[in-house]
Backbone as XML, in Angstrom:
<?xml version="1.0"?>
<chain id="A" units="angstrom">
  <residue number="1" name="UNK">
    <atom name="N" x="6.564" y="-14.074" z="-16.425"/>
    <atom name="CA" x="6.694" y="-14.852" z="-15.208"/>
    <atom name="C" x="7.901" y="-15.757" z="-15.372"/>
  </residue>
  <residue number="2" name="UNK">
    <atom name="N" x="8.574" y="-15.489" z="-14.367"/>
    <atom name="CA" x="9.881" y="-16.617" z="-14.279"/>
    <atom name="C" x="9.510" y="-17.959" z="-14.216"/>
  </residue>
  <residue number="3" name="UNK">
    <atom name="N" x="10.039" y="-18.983" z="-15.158"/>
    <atom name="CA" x="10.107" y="-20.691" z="-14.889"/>
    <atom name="C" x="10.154" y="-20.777" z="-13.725"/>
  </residue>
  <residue number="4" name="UNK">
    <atom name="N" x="11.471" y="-20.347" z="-13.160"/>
    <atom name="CA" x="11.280" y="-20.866" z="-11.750"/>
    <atom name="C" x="10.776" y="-20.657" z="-10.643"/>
  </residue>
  <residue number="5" name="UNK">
    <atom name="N" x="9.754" y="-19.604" z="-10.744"/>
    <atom name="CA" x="9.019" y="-19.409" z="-9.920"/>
    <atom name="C" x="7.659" y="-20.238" z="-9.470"/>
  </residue>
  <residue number="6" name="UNK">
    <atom name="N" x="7.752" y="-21.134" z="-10.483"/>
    <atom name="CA" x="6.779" y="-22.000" z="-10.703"/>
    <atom name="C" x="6.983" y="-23.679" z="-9.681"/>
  </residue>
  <residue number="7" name="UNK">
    <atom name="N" x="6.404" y="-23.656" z="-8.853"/>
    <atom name="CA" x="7.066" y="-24.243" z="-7.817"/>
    <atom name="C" x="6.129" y="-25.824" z="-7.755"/>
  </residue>
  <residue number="8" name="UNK">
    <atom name="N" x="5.115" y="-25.818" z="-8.694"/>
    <atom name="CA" x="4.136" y="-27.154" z="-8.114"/>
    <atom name="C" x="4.051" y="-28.024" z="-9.718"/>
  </residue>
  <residue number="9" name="UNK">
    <atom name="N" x="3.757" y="-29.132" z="-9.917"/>
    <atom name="CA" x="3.635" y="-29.458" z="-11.124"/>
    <atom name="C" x="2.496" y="-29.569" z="-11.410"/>
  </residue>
  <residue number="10" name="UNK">
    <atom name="N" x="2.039" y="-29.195" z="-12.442"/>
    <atom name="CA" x="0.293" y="-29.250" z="-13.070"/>
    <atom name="C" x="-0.058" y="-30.467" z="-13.755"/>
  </residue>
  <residue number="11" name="UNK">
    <atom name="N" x="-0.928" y="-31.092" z="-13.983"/>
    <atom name="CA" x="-1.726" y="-31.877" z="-14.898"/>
    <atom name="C" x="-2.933" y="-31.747" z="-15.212"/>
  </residue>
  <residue number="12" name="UNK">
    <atom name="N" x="-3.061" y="-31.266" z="-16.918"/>
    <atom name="CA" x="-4.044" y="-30.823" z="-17.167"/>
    <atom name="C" x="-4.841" y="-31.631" z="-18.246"/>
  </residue>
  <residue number="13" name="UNK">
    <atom name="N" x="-5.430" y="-32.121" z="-18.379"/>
    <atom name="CA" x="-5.779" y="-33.023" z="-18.939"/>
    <atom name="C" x="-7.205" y="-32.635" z="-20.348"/>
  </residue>
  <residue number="14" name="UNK">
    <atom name="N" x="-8.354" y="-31.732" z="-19.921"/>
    <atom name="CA" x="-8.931" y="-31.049" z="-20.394"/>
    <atom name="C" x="-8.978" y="-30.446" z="-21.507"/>
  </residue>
  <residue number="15" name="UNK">
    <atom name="N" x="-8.829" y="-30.450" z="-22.530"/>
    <atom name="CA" x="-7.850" y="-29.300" z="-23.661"/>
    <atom name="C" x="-8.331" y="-27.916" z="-23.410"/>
  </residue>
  <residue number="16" name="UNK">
    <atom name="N" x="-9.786" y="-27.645" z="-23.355"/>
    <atom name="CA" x="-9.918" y="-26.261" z="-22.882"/>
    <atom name="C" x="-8.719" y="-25.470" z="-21.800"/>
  </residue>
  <residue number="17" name="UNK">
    <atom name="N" x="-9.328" y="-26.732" z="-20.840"/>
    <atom name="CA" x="-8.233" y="-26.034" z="-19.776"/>
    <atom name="C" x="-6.726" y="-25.733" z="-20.008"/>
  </residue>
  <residue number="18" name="UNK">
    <atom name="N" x="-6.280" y="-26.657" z="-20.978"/>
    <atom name="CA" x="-5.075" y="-26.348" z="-21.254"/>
    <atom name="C" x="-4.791" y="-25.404" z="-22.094"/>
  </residue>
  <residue number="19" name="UNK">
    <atom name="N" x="-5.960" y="-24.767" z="-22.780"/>
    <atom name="CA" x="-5.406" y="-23.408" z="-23.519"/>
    <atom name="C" x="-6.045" y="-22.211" z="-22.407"/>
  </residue>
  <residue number="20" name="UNK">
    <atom name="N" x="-6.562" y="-22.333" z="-21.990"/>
    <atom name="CA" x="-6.738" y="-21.113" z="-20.665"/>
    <atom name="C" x="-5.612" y="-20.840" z="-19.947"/>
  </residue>
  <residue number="21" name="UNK">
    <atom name="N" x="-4.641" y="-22.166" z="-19.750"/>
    <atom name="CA" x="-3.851" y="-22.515" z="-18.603"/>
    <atom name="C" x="-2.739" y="-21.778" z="-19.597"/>
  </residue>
  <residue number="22" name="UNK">
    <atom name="N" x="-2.858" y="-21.492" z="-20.745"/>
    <atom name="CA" x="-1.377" y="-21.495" z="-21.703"/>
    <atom name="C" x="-1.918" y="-19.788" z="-21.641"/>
  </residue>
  <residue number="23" name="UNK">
    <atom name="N" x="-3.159" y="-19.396" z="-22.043"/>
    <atom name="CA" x="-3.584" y="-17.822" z="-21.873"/>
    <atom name="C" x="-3.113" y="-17.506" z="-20.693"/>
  </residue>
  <residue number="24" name="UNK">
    <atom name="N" x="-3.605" y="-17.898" z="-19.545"/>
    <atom name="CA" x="-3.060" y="-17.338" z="-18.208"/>
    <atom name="C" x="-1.084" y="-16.933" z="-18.115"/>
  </residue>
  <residue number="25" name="UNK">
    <atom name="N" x="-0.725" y="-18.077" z="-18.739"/>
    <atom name="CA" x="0.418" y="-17.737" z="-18.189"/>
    <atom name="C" x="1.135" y="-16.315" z="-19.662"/>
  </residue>
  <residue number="26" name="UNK">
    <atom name="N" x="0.667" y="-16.666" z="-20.769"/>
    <atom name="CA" x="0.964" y="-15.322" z="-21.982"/>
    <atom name="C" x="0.921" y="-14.500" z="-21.197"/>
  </residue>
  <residue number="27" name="UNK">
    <atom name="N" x="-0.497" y="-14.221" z="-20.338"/>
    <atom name="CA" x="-1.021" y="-12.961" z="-20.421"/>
    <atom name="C" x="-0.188" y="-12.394" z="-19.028"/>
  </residue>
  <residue number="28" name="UNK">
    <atom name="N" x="-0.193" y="-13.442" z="-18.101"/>
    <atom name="CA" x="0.907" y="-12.975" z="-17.182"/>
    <atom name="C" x="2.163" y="-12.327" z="-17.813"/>
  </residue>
  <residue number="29" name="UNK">
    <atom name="N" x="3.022" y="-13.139" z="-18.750"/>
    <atom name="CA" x="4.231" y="-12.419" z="-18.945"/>
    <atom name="C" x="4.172" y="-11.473" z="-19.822"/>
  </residue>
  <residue number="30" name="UNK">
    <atom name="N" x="2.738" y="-11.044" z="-20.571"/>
    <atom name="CA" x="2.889" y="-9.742" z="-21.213"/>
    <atom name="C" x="2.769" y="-8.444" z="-20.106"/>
  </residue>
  <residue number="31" name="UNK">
    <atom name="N" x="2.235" y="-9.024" z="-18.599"/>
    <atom name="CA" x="1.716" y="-7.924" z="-18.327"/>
    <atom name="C" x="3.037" y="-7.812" z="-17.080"/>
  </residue>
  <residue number="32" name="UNK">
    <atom name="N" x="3.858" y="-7.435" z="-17.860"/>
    <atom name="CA" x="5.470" y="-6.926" z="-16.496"/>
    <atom name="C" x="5.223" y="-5.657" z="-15.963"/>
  </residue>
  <residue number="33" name="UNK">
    <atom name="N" x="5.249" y="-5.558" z="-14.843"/>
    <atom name="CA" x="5.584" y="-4.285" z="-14.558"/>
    <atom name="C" x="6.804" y="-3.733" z="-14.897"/>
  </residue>
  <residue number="34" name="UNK">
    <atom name="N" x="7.193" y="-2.239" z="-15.002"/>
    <atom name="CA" x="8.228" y="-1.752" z="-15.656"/>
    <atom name="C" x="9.308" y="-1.818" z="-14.173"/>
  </residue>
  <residue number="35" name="UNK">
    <atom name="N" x="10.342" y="-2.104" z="-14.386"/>
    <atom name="CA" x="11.217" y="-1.744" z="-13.273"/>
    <atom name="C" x="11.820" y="-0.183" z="-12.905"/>
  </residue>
  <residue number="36" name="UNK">
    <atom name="N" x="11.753" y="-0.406" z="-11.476"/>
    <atom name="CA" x="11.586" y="0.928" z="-11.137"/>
    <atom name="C" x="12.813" y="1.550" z="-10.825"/>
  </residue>
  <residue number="37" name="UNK">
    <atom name="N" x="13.481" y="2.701" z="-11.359"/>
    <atom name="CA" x="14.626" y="3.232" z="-11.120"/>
    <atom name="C" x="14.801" y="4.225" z="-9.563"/>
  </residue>
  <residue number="38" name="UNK">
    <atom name="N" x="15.543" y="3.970" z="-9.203"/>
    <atom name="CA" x="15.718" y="4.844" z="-7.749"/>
    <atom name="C" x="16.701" y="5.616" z="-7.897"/>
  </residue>
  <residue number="39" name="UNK">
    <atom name="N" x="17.198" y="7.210" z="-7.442"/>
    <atom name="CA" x="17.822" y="8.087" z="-7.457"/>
    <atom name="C" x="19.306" y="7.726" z="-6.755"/>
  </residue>
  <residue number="40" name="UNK">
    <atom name="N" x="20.422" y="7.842" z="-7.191"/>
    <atom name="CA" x="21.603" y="7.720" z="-6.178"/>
    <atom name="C" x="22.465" y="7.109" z="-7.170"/>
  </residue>
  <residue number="41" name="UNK">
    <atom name="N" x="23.809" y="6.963" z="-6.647"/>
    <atom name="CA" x="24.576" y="6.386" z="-7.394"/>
    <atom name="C" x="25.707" y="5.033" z="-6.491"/>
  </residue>
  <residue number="42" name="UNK">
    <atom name="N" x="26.659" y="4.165" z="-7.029"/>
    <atom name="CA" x="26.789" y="3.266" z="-6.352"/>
    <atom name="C" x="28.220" y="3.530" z="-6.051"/>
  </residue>
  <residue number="43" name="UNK">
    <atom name="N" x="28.441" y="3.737" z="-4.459"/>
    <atom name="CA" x="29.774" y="3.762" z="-4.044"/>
    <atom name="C" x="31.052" y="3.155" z="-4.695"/>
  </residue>
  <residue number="44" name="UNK">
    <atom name="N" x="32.211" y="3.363" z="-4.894"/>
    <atom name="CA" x="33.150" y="2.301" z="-4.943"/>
    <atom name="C" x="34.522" y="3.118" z="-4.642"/>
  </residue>
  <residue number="45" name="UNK">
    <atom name="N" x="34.701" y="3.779" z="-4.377"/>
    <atom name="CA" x="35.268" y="4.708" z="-3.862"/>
    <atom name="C" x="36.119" y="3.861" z="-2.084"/>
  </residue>
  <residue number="46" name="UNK">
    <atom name="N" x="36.711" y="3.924" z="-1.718"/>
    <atom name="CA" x="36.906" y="3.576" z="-0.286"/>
    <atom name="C" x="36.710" y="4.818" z="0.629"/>
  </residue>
  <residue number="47" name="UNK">
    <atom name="N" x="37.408" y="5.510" z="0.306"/>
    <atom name="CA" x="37.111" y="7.194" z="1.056"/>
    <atom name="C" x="35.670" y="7.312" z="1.276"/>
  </residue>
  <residue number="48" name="UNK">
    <atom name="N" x="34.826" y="7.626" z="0.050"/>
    <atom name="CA" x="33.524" y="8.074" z="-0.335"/>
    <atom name="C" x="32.888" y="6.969" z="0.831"/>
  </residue>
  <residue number="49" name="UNK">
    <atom name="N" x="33.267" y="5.870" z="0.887"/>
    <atom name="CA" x="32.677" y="4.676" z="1.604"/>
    <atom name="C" x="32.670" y="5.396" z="3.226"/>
  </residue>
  <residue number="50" name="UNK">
    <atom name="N" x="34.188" y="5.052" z="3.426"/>
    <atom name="CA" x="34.456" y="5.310" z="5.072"/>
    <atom name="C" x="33.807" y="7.004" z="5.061"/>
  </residue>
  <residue number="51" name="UNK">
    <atom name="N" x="33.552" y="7.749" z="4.523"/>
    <atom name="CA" x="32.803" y="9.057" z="4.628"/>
    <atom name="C" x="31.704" y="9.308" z="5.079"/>
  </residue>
  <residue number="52" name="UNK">
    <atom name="N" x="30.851" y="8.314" z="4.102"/>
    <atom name="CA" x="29.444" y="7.971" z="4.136"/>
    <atom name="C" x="29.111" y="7.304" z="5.850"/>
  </residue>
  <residue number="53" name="UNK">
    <atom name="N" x="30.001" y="6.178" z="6.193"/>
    <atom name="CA" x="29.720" y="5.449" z="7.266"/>
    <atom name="C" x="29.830" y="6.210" z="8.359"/>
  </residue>
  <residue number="54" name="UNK">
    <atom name="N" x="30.857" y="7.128" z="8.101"/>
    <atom name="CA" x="31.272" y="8.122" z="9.234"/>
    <atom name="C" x="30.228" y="9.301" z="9.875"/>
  </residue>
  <residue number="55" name="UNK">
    <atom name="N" x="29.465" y="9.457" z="8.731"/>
    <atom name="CA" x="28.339" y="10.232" z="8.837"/>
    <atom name="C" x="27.303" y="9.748" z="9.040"/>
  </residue>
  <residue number="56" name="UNK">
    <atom name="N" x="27.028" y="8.205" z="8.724"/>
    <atom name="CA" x="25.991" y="7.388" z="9.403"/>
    <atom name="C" x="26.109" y="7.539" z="11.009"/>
  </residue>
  <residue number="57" name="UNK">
    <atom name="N" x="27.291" y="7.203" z="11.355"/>
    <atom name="CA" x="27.737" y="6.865" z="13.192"/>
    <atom name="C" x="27.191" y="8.054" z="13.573"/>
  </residue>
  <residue number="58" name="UNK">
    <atom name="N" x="27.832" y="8.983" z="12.961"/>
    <atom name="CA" x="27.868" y="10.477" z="13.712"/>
    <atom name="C" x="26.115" y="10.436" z="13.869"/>
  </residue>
  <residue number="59" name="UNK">
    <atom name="N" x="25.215" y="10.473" z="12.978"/>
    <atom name="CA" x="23.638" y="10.357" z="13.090"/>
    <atom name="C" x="23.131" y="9.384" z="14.093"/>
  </residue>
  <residue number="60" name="UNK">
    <atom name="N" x="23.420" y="8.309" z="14.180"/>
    <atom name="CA" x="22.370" y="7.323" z="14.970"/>
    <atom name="C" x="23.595" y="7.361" z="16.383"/>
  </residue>
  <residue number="61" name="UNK">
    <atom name="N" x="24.425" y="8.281" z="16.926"/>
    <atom name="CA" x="24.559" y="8.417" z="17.497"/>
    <atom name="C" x="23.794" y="9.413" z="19.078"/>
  </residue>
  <residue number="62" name="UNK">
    <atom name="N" x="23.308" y="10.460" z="17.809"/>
    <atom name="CA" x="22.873" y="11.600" z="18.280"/>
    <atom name="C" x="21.328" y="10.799" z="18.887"/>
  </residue>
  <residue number="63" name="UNK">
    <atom name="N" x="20.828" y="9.844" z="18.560"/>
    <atom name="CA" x="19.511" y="9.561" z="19.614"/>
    <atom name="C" x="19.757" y="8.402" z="20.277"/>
  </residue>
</chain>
């Protein structure tokens, strides 16, 4: 879990609670989901660019 996602300040006063509160957040950042790769590759091309766009128009033209 990102620091900064952490948006409120806590006070915990309890000691139990404060090792639950310290488990919760471990167990959050052990449990990442894997990031997910998507198929394609990344323009940089100018041609390849104005190509691509050209063939966008030509599509959302047709309806």
């Amino acid at each position: 879990m990102a620091i900064s996602s952490i948006t409120h300040n806590f006070v915990i006063s309890n000691p139990n609670s404060v090792k639950h509160f310290i488990a919760a957040i471990d167990e959050a950042d052990r449990d990442r989901t894997p990031k997910q790769t998507l198929p394609g590759h990344q323009l940089t091309n100018p041609q390849e660019i104005l190509a691509l766009m050209s063939k966008r128009k030509k599509q959302t033209l047709k309806y």
